[in-house]
Amino acid sequence: MLRVAVVGSGPSGVYTAQSLVQQSVVPGVRVDVLDRLPCPYGLVRYGVAPDHEKIKSLQQNLRVVLEDERVGFVGNVEVGARGLTPARLLELYHAVVYCVGAARDRRLGVPGEDLAGSHSATEFVSWYSAHPDAVGHGFPLDGRSAVVIGVGNVAVDVTRILARGADELRATDVPQGALTALAASRVREVHMVGRRGPGQAKFTTKELRELGGLEGARVEVEPADLALDPSFADPAALPAVNRRNLEVVRGWATGAGDAVAQEAARRIRLRFFLRPVELLGEDGRVAAVRFERTEPDGAGGVRGTGRYEEIEAQLVLRAVGYKGIALSGLPFDEARGVVPNEAGRVLRDGVPSAGEYVAGWIKRGPTGVIGTNRPCAKETVTSLLADAAELSARPVTADPVGALRDLGHEPVAWPGWLSIERAESALGVSLGRGRVKIPDWAGLRAAAREGP
Ligand code: NAP
């Protein structure tokens, strides 16, 4: 038998588990999927926006894998805590696949970044997704203007949540505290700002278009921003997604895409060719963002023009990408924010480390959609299976979960998660809503203990 630990129960972890048990090269593979949280599904539960029900429903597919009899869910176990080092894990399992994602937000590196009211988009996403690490977070939603820096899909998500009426979120599993705060929000303008042009923006067209369909919100684009983008002169040279993005943005600039009433309660202002140079404060709180106007440098990038513009903001969300976090005891490429690897085999000093693998964002960086993790996991599993004969020859602990308990961990198994699900349904009933997420550690752990 080959015993494998997968660390992380997000899409990359679950697809790795699936690839490991749904193959016929090496029979008798058993997988434990560990997670720091008592809940599975990683960013599908704690990153995908609550109003994206269709993507959220992927949880059903991931669930089937975690309910497979050859797969065990071991929640509430943090690798790196209570003596559970990568070296110790290798004594418990023949192989370990790290699928821990990229949990850190990238920094802007500009003055004022840490003023009150300036947050990473990750913090905001965690808050409205009920991540238990974000339970105490609050966001200044009492001001009229918010600036979102970056034009990727995370920027679109947080812009949409700020611009969407809270009533529409009532039917989702958004936690009650966030729903109440969003319902009381006085934010009327959301500026989503890119340092390059719409032809280079990272968002995908479906997500972009959704902004134009929000009830009570209107999207505005400055024609002067678009005039700077050389992509309009030769759109055929762009990848299809960027070409489609240009069409949507141009429609908004001319007013043709503005199907929603002019009297919209909220405005989404899409801006381009502005790079943030400073967050300006008033009494220690952010009050505006100072941008330098940029222009194309002819090579896909931009250069500064020495002209500046300020946009009022009582809330700033920095949505400029994620970065991996080093795990003590594992090698880490700080510049790329990934664990160095070759087709998923962890490299220590350039040499594959027996029994250690990576998949997902910690392997390739924070790019791609959820489905990108499937081939990524498959590649890693192919490497692992090729090494299986050597790996299974090494003796390991008979009862790894018991060994985790001996270290002081209190694992939450699948029935504990089902118990959390029931508690969340009951919470929803008590609030007159559908299922509502439990937002705090104590609540999740108590629910996990309740049992059937
Ligand atoms: P992203 O796609 O890499 O976008 C990051 C954005 O930040 C880019 O516009 C980038 O501009 C900008 N940026 C970076 N550094 C900056 C700086 N110093 N100043 C100003 N702007 C800066 O990252 P993401 O939005 O975090 O998304 C991560 C991944 O998750 C992506 O693959 C995304 O598609 C995926 N995702 C998908 C969905 C969905 O499918 N609905 C939802 C959320 C996330 P430059 O291009 O100029 O660098």
Coordinates of C-alpha atoms and ligand atoms in Angstrom, one line a residue:
M1 CA 0.0 0.0 0.0
L2 CA 1.1 3.5 -0.7
R3 CA 0.0 6.1 1.8
V4 CA 0.0 9.7 0.6
A5 CA -0.7 12.9 2.5
V6 CA -2.1 15.8 0.4
V7 CA -1.7 19.1 2.3
G8 CA -4.6 21.4 1.3
S9 CA -8.1 20.6 0.4
G10 CA -8.7 23.2 -2.3
P11 CA -9.1 22.3 -6.0
S12 CA -5.4 21.4 -6.5
G13 CA -5.4 19.2 -3.4
V14 CA -8.7 17.4 -4.2
Y15 CA -7.7 16.9 -7.9
T16 CA -4.4 15.4 -6.7
A17 CA -6.3 13.0 -4.5
Q18 CA -8.6 12.2 -7.3
S19 CA -5.8 11.5 -9.7
L20 CA -4.1 9.3 -7.1
V21 CA -7.1 7.0 -6.5
Q22 CA -8.5 7.0 -10.0
Q23 CA -5.5 5.3 -11.7
S24 CA -4.5 1.7 -12.3
V25 CA -0.7 2.1 -12.4
V26 CA -0.2 1.6 -8.7
P27 CA -3.0 -0.3 -6.9
G28 CA -3.8 0.3 -3.2
V29 CA -3.1 4.0 -2.9
R30 CA -4.7 5.6 0.2
V31 CA -4.8 9.4 0.6
D32 CA -5.3 11.6 3.6
V33 CA -6.2 15.2 2.6
L34 CA -5.1 17.5 5.4
D35 CA -6.3 21.0 5.9
R36 CA -5.5 23.8 8.4
L37 CA -9.2 24.6 8.6
P38 CA -11.9 22.2 9.8
C39 CA -13.6 22.8 6.4
P40 CA -12.6 21.5 3.0
Y41 CA -12.5 23.1 -0.5
G42 CA -10.0 25.9 0.0
L43 CA -10.6 28.9 -2.3
V44 CA -13.8 27.4 -3.7
R45 CA -15.3 27.9 -0.2
Y46 CA -13.1 30.9 0.9
G47 CA -12.2 32.7 -2.4
V48 CA -14.9 32.2 -5.0
A49 CA -17.4 35.1 -4.5
P50 CA -20.7 34.1 -2.8
D51 CA -22.7 35.4 -5.8
H52 CA -20.9 33.1 -8.2
E53 CA -23.1 30.1 -7.3
K54 CA -22.2 28.2 -10.4
I55 CA -18.5 28.1 -9.6
K56 CA -19.3 27.5 -6.0
S57 CA -21.3 24.4 -7.0
L58 CA -18.0 22.8 -7.9
Q59 CA -17.9 21.9 -4.3
Q60 CA -20.2 19.0 -5.2
N61 CA -17.6 17.5 -7.5
L62 CA -14.9 18.0 -4.9
R63 CA -17.1 16.4 -2.3
V64 CA -17.5 13.2 -4.3
V65 CA -13.7 12.8 -4.2
L66 CA -13.4 13.4 -0.5
E67 CA -16.2 10.9 0.2
D68 CA -14.3 8.2 -1.7
E69 CA -13.5 5.3 0.6
R70 CA -9.8 5.5 -0.4
V71 CA -9.7 9.2 0.7
G72 CA -9.8 10.6 4.2
F73 CA -10.4 14.3 5.2
V74 CA -8.2 15.4 8.1
G75 CA -9.2 19.0 8.9
N76 CA -8.0 21.3 11.6
V77 CA -4.4 20.1 11.2
E78 CA -1.8 22.8 10.5
V79 CA 1.5 21.6 9.0
G80 CA 4.2 23.7 10.6
A81 CA 2.4 23.7 14.0
R82 CA 2.8 21.4 17.0
G83 CA 5.9 19.6 15.7
L84 CA 4.2 18.6 12.4
T85 CA 7.2 19.5 10.2
P86 CA 7.6 18.3 6.6
A87 CA 10.3 15.9 7.9
R88 CA 7.8 14.4 10.5
L89 CA 5.1 14.1 7.8
L90 CA 7.5 12.0 5.8
E91 CA 7.7 9.6 8.7
L92 CA 3.9 9.2 8.7
Y93 CA 3.3 8.9 4.9
H94 CA 5.2 7.5 2.0
A95 CA 4.7 10.7 0.0
V96 CA 3.4 14.2 0.7
V97 CA 2.0 16.5 -1.9
Y98 CA 1.8 20.2 -0.8
C99 CA -1.2 21.9 -2.4
V100 CA -1.2 24.9 -0.1
G101 CA -1.9 27.6 -2.7
A102 CA -0.6 31.2 -2.5
A103 CA -2.0 32.8 0.6
R104 CA -0.1 36.0 0.8
D105 CA -1.1 39.2 -1.0
R106 CA 1.4 41.1 -3.1
R107 CA 2.4 44.6 -1.8
L108 CA 2.3 47.8 -3.8
G109 CA 5.4 49.2 -2.2
V110 CA 4.2 52.8 -2.1
P111 CA 4.0 55.3 0.8
G112 CA 0.7 55.2 2.7
E113 CA 0.0 51.6 1.9
D114 CA -0.6 50.7 5.5
L115 CA -2.9 53.7 6.3
A116 CA -6.2 52.7 8.0
G117 CA -8.8 52.0 5.3
S118 CA -6.2 50.4 3.0
H119 CA -6.6 46.7 2.8
S120 CA -5.5 43.8 0.5
A121 CA -8.4 42.5 -1.5
T122 CA -7.6 39.1 0.0
E123 CA -8.6 40.4 3.4
F124 CA -11.9 41.7 2.0
V125 CA -12.6 38.4 0.2
S126 CA -11.8 36.5 3.3
W127 CA -14.2 38.6 5.3
Y128 CA -17.2 38.2 3.0
S129 CA -16.3 34.5 2.6
A130 CA -16.4 34.0 6.4
H131 CA -12.8 32.8 6.6
P132 CA -12.3 32.3 10.4
D133 CA -9.0 34.3 10.3
A134 CA -10.9 37.4 9.1
V135 CA -13.7 37.3 11.7
G136 CA -12.6 40.5 13.4
H137 CA -12.0 42.5 10.2
G138 CA -14.0 45.6 9.5
F139 CA -13.9 47.8 6.5
P140 CA -14.8 51.5 6.2
L141 CA -17.9 51.3 4.2
D142 CA -19.2 54.7 5.5
G143 CA -17.3 56.7 2.9
R144 CA -18.6 57.5 -0.6
S145 CA -15.7 56.5 -2.7
A146 CA -13.6 53.3 -2.9
V147 CA -10.6 52.6 -5.1
V148 CA -9.7 49.1 -6.2
I149 CA -6.1 48.8 -7.5
G150 CA -5.5 46.2 -10.2
V151 CA -7.6 44.9 -13.1
G152 CA -7.6 41.1 -12.6
N153 CA -10.5 38.9 -11.7
V154 CA -10.1 39.5 -7.9
A155 CA -10.4 43.2 -8.6
V156 CA -13.6 42.5 -10.5
D157 CA -14.9 40.4 -7.7
V158 CA -14.4 43.0 -4.9
T159 CA -15.7 45.8 -7.2
R160 CA -18.8 43.8 -7.9
I161 CA -19.4 43.0 -4.2
L162 CA -19.0 46.7 -3.3
A163 CA -21.4 47.8 -6.1
R164 CA -24.0 45.1 -5.7
G165 CA -27.0 45.7 -3.6
A166 CA -26.8 43.7 -0.4
D167 CA -30.3 42.4 -1.0
E168 CA -29.0 40.3 -3.8
L169 CA -26.5 38.7 -1.5
R170 CA -29.1 37.7 1.1
A171 CA -29.8 34.5 -0.8
T172 CA -26.1 33.5 -0.7
D173 CA -24.2 31.9 2.2
V174 CA -22.4 35.3 2.9
P175 CA -21.9 35.6 6.7
Q176 CA -24.5 37.7 8.5
G177 CA -22.0 40.3 9.8
A178 CA -20.7 41.0 6.3
L179 CA -24.2 41.1 4.9
T180 CA -25.3 43.6 7.5
A181 CA -22.2 45.8 6.9
L182 CA -22.7 45.7 3.1
A183 CA -26.4 46.6 3.5
A184 CA -25.4 49.7 5.5
S185 CA -22.6 50.6 3.0
R186 CA -22.6 54.2 1.8
V187 CA -20.1 53.6 -1.0
R188 CA -21.5 55.1 -4.1
E189 CA -18.4 55.1 -6.4
V190 CA -16.0 52.3 -7.0
H191 CA -13.0 53.1 -9.1
M192 CA -11.2 50.0 -10.5
V193 CA -7.8 51.2 -11.8
G194 CA -5.2 49.5 -14.0
R195 CA -1.6 50.6 -14.6
R196 CA -1.7 49.4 -18.2
G197 CA -4.5 49.5 -20.8
P198 CA -7.6 47.5 -21.3
G199 CA -5.8 45.4 -23.9
Q200 CA -3.5 44.1 -21.2
A201 CA -6.0 43.7 -18.4
K202 CA -6.0 40.3 -16.7
F203 CA -9.8 40.0 -16.1
T204 CA -11.8 37.6 -18.2
T205 CA -14.7 38.8 -20.3
K206 CA -17.5 37.0 -18.6
E207 CA -16.5 38.5 -15.2
L208 CA -16.0 41.9 -16.8
R209 CA -19.4 41.9 -18.5
E210 CA -21.1 41.0 -15.2
L211 CA -20.3 44.5 -13.9
G212 CA -22.5 46.0 -16.6
G213 CA -25.5 43.9 -15.6
L214 CA -25.6 44.9 -11.9
E215 CA -28.9 46.3 -10.8
G216 CA -28.6 49.9 -9.6
A217 CA -25.1 50.3 -10.9
R218 CA -23.6 51.9 -14.0
V219 CA -20.2 51.4 -15.5
E220 CA -18.3 54.3 -16.8
V221 CA -15.1 54.3 -18.9
E222 CA -13.1 57.4 -19.8
P223 CA -12.7 57.6 -23.6
A224 CA -9.4 59.5 -22.9
D225 CA -8.0 56.4 -21.2
L226 CA -8.9 54.2 -24.1
A227 CA -7.3 56.6 -26.6
L228 CA -3.9 55.8 -25.1
D229 CA -4.2 52.0 -25.8
P230 CA -2.5 51.1 -29.1
S231 CA -4.3 47.7 -29.0
F232 CA -7.4 49.3 -30.5
A233 CA -5.4 50.0 -33.7
D234 CA -4.6 46.3 -34.1
P235 CA -6.9 44.1 -32.0
A236 CA -6.2 41.1 -34.1
A237 CA -2.7 40.9 -32.6
L238 CA -4.3 40.3 -29.1
P239 CA -5.3 37.0 -27.6
A240 CA -9.1 36.4 -28.0
V241 CA -9.9 37.2 -24.3
N242 CA -8.2 40.6 -24.5
R243 CA -9.9 41.3 -27.8
R244 CA -13.3 40.6 -26.3
N245 CA -12.4 42.7 -23.2
L246 CA -11.7 45.6 -25.5
E247 CA -15.1 45.4 -27.2
V248 CA -16.9 45.4 -23.8
V249 CA -14.9 48.3 -22.5
R250 CA -15.3 50.3 -25.7
G251 CA -19.1 49.7 -25.5
W252 CA -19.1 51.3 -22.0
A253 CA -17.0 54.2 -23.1
T254 CA -19.4 55.1 -25.9
G255 CA -22.4 54.4 -23.7
A256 CA -23.6 51.6 -26.0
G257 CA -23.1 49.0 -23.2
D258 CA -25.0 51.0 -20.7
A259 CA -28.3 49.1 -20.6
V260 CA -29.0 50.0 -17.0
A261 CA -30.8 53.2 -16.0
Q262 CA -28.8 56.4 -15.9
E263 CA -30.1 57.1 -12.5
A264 CA -28.0 54.3 -11.0
A265 CA -27.4 54.4 -7.2
R266 CA -23.8 53.4 -7.7
R267 CA -21.1 54.0 -10.3
I268 CA -18.3 51.7 -11.2
R269 CA -15.5 53.8 -12.9
L270 CA -13.1 51.7 -14.9
R271 CA -9.8 53.6 -15.3
F272 CA -6.6 52.7 -17.1
F273 CA -3.0 53.9 -17.6
L274 CA -2.7 55.1 -14.0
R275 CA -0.2 53.6 -11.6
P276 CA -0.4 54.2 -7.9
V277 CA 2.4 56.2 -6.4
E278 CA 1.1 57.1 -2.9
L279 CA -1.9 56.6 -0.7
L280 CA -2.7 60.0 0.9
G281 CA -4.0 60.2 4.5
E282 CA -6.1 62.5 6.6
D283 CA -6.0 62.0 10.4
G284 CA -4.2 58.6 9.8
R285 CA -6.9 57.3 7.5
V286 CA -6.7 57.0 3.7
A287 CA -8.4 59.8 1.9
A288 CA -7.2 59.5 -1.7
V289 CA -4.9 57.7 -4.0
R290 CA -2.3 59.5 -6.0
F291 CA -1.6 58.0 -9.4
E292 CA 0.9 58.8 -12.1
R293 CA -0.5 58.8 -15.6
T294 CA 1.3 56.2 -17.7
E295 CA 1.7 55.6 -21.4
P296 CA 2.6 52.5 -23.4
D297 CA 6.3 51.9 -23.8
G298 CA 5.9 50.0 -27.1
A299 CA 6.9 46.7 -25.5
G300 CA 3.6 45.8 -23.7
G301 CA 4.6 47.7 -20.6
V302 CA 4.2 51.4 -19.6
R303 CA 6.3 54.3 -18.5
G304 CA 5.5 57.3 -16.3
T305 CA 4.6 60.6 -17.9
G306 CA 5.3 62.9 -14.9
R307 CA 1.6 63.8 -14.8
Y308 CA -0.4 63.0 -11.7
E309 CA -4.0 62.5 -10.7
E310 CA -5.7 61.9 -7.4
I311 CA -8.8 59.9 -6.8
E312 CA -10.8 60.3 -3.5
A313 CA -11.0 57.1 -1.5
Q314 CA -12.1 56.3 2.0
L315 CA -11.5 52.6 1.3
V316 CA -8.6 51.2 -0.8
L317 CA -8.5 47.5 -1.8
R318 CA -5.2 46.3 -3.3
A319 CA -6.0 43.5 -5.8
V320 CA -2.5 43.1 -7.3
G321 CA -2.1 39.4 -7.1
Y322 CA -1.2 36.6 -4.6
K323 CA 2.1 35.2 -3.6
G324 CA 3.0 31.9 -2.0
I325 CA 4.2 31.6 1.6
A326 CA 7.3 29.7 2.6
L327 CA 6.6 26.6 4.7
S328 CA 9.3 26.0 7.3
G329 CA 11.3 22.9 6.4
L330 CA 10.5 23.1 2.6
P331 CA 12.6 24.9 0.1
F332 CA 11.2 28.1 -1.3
D333 CA 11.9 30.4 -4.3
E334 CA 11.2 33.8 -2.7
A335 CA 11.4 35.7 -6.0
R336 CA 8.7 33.6 -7.7
G337 CA 6.8 32.7 -4.5
V338 CA 6.8 29.0 -5.3
V339 CA 8.4 25.8 -4.1
P340 CA 11.1 24.9 -6.6
N341 CA 10.1 21.7 -8.4
E342 CA 10.5 19.6 -11.5
A343 CA 7.1 18.3 -12.9
G344 CA 5.9 18.5 -9.3
R345 CA 8.9 16.8 -7.6
V346 CA 10.2 19.2 -4.9
L347 CA 13.8 20.2 -5.5
R348 CA 16.2 20.5 -2.6
D349 CA 19.4 22.2 -3.9
G350 CA 18.3 21.3 -7.4
V351 CA 17.8 17.6 -6.6
P352 CA 14.4 15.9 -6.3
S353 CA 13.6 15.2 -2.7
A354 CA 12.3 11.7 -2.2
G355 CA 8.6 11.6 -1.3
E356 CA 7.9 15.4 -1.5
Y357 CA 5.7 16.9 -4.3
V358 CA 3.8 20.1 -5.0
A359 CA 0.7 20.9 -7.1
G360 CA -1.4 24.0 -7.7
W361 CA -0.4 27.6 -7.1
I362 CA 2.5 26.8 -4.8
K363 CA 3.9 24.8 -7.7
R364 CA 3.3 27.1 -10.6
G365 CA 2.3 30.5 -9.2
P366 CA -1.1 32.1 -8.7
T367 CA -2.5 31.9 -12.3
G368 CA -5.2 30.2 -14.2
V369 CA -8.8 29.2 -13.4
I370 CA -9.9 26.3 -11.1
G371 CA -9.8 23.8 -14.0
T372 CA -6.1 24.6 -14.6
N373 CA -5.4 22.6 -11.5
R374 CA -6.5 19.4 -13.0
P375 CA -3.7 18.9 -15.5
C376 CA -1.3 20.5 -13.0
A377 CA -2.3 17.8 -10.4
K378 CA -2.1 15.1 -13.0
E379 CA 1.5 16.0 -13.9
T380 CA 2.5 15.8 -10.2
V381 CA 0.7 12.5 -9.7
T382 CA 2.4 11.0 -12.8
S383 CA 5.8 11.9 -11.2
L384 CA 4.7 10.4 -7.9
L385 CA 3.5 7.2 -9.4
A386 CA 6.7 6.8 -11.3
D387 CA 8.6 6.9 -8.0
A388 CA 6.1 4.6 -6.2
A389 CA 8.2 1.5 -6.0
E390 CA 11.0 3.3 -4.2
L391 CA 8.6 5.3 -2.0
S392 CA 6.5 2.3 -0.7
A393 CA 9.7 0.4 0.3
R394 CA 10.2 2.9 3.2
P395 CA 8.5 2.0 6.5
V396 CA 5.8 4.5 7.8
T397 CA 3.6 4.8 10.9
A398 CA 0.6 2.5 10.9
D399 CA -1.8 5.1 12.2
P400 CA -0.8 8.5 10.9
V401 CA -4.0 10.3 12.2
G402 CA -3.3 8.8 15.7
A403 CA 0.2 10.2 15.4
L404 CA -1.2 13.6 14.6
R405 CA -3.3 13.4 17.8
D406 CA -0.2 12.4 19.8
L407 CA 1.4 15.6 18.6
G408 CA -1.6 17.5 20.1
H409 CA -3.6 18.1 16.9
E410 CA -7.4 17.6 17.1
P411 CA -8.2 16.4 13.6
V412 CA -11.7 17.0 12.2
A413 CA -12.7 14.1 10.0
W414 CA -15.5 14.0 7.4
P415 CA -18.4 13.5 9.9
G416 CA -17.2 16.6 11.7
W417 CA -17.4 18.6 8.5
L418 CA -20.9 17.2 7.8
S419 CA -21.8 18.4 11.3
I420 CA -20.5 22.0 10.4
E421 CA -22.7 21.9 7.3
R422 CA -25.8 21.0 9.4
A423 CA -25.0 23.8 11.8
E424 CA -24.7 26.3 8.9
S425 CA -28.1 25.2 7.6
A426 CA -29.6 25.6 11.1
L427 CA -28.0 29.1 11.4
G428 CA -29.5 30.0 8.0
V429 CA -33.0 28.9 9.2
S430 CA -32.7 30.9 12.4
L431 CA -31.9 34.0 10.3
G432 CA -34.6 33.4 7.8
R433 CA -32.0 32.7 5.1
G434 CA -30.6 29.7 3.2
R435 CA -27.5 28.2 4.5
V436 CA -25.2 30.8 6.2
K437 CA -21.5 30.3 6.9
I438 CA -20.1 30.2 10.4
P439 CA -17.4 32.9 10.5
D440 CA -15.3 32.0 13.5
W441 CA -12.9 29.3 14.7
A442 CA -14.7 28.6 18.0
G443 CA -18.1 28.3 16.2
L444 CA -16.6 25.9 13.5
R445 CA -14.8 23.7 16.0
A446 CA -17.9 23.5 18.3
A447 CA -20.1 22.6 15.3
A448 CA -17.6 20.0 14.2
R449 CA -17.7 18.3 17.7
E450 CA -21.5 18.2 17.8
G451 CA -21.8 15.1 15.7
P452 CA -24.9 13.7 14.1
Ligands
NAP1 P1 -4.0 38.8 -11.6 O1 -4.9 38.2 -12.6 O2 -2.5 38.5 -11.7 O3 -4.2 40.5 -11.7 C1 -3.4 41.3 -10.9 C2 -3.6 42.8 -11.3 O4 -2.8 43.6 -10.5 C3 -3.1 43.1 -12.8 O5 -4.0 44.0 -13.3 C4 -1.8 43.7 -12.6 O6 -1.4 44.6 -13.6 C5 -2.1 44.5 -11.3 N1 -0.8 44.9 -10.6 C6 0.2 44.1 -10.2 N2 1.1 44.8 -9.5 C7 0.6 46.1 -9.5 C8 1.2 47.3 -9.0 N3 2.3 47.4 -8.4 N4 0.4 48.4 -9.3 C9 -0.7 48.4 -9.9 N5 -1.3 47.3 -10.4 C10 -0.6 46.1 -10.2 O7 -4.3 38.5 -10.1 P2 -5.7 38.2 -9.3 O8 -6.8 39.2 -9.8 O9 -5.3 38.2 -7.9 O10 -6.2 36.8 -9.8 C11 -5.3 35.6 -9.4 C12 -5.8 34.4 -10.2 O11 -7.1 34.0 -9.7 C13 -6.0 34.7 -11.7 O12 -5.6 33.6 -12.4 C14 -7.5 34.9 -11.8 O13 -8.1 34.7 -13.1 C15 -8.0 33.9 -10.8 N6 -9.4 34.3 -10.4 C16 -10.4 33.9 -11.1 C17 -11.7 34.3 -10.8 C18 -12.9 33.9 -11.7 O14 -12.7 33.1 -12.6 N7 -14.1 34.4 -11.5 C19 -12.0 35.1 -9.7 C20 -10.9 35.5 -8.9 C21 -9.6 35.1 -9.3 P3 -0.3 44.1 -14.6 O15 -0.9 43.2 -15.6 O16 0.1 45.4 -15.3 O17 0.8 43.5 -13.9

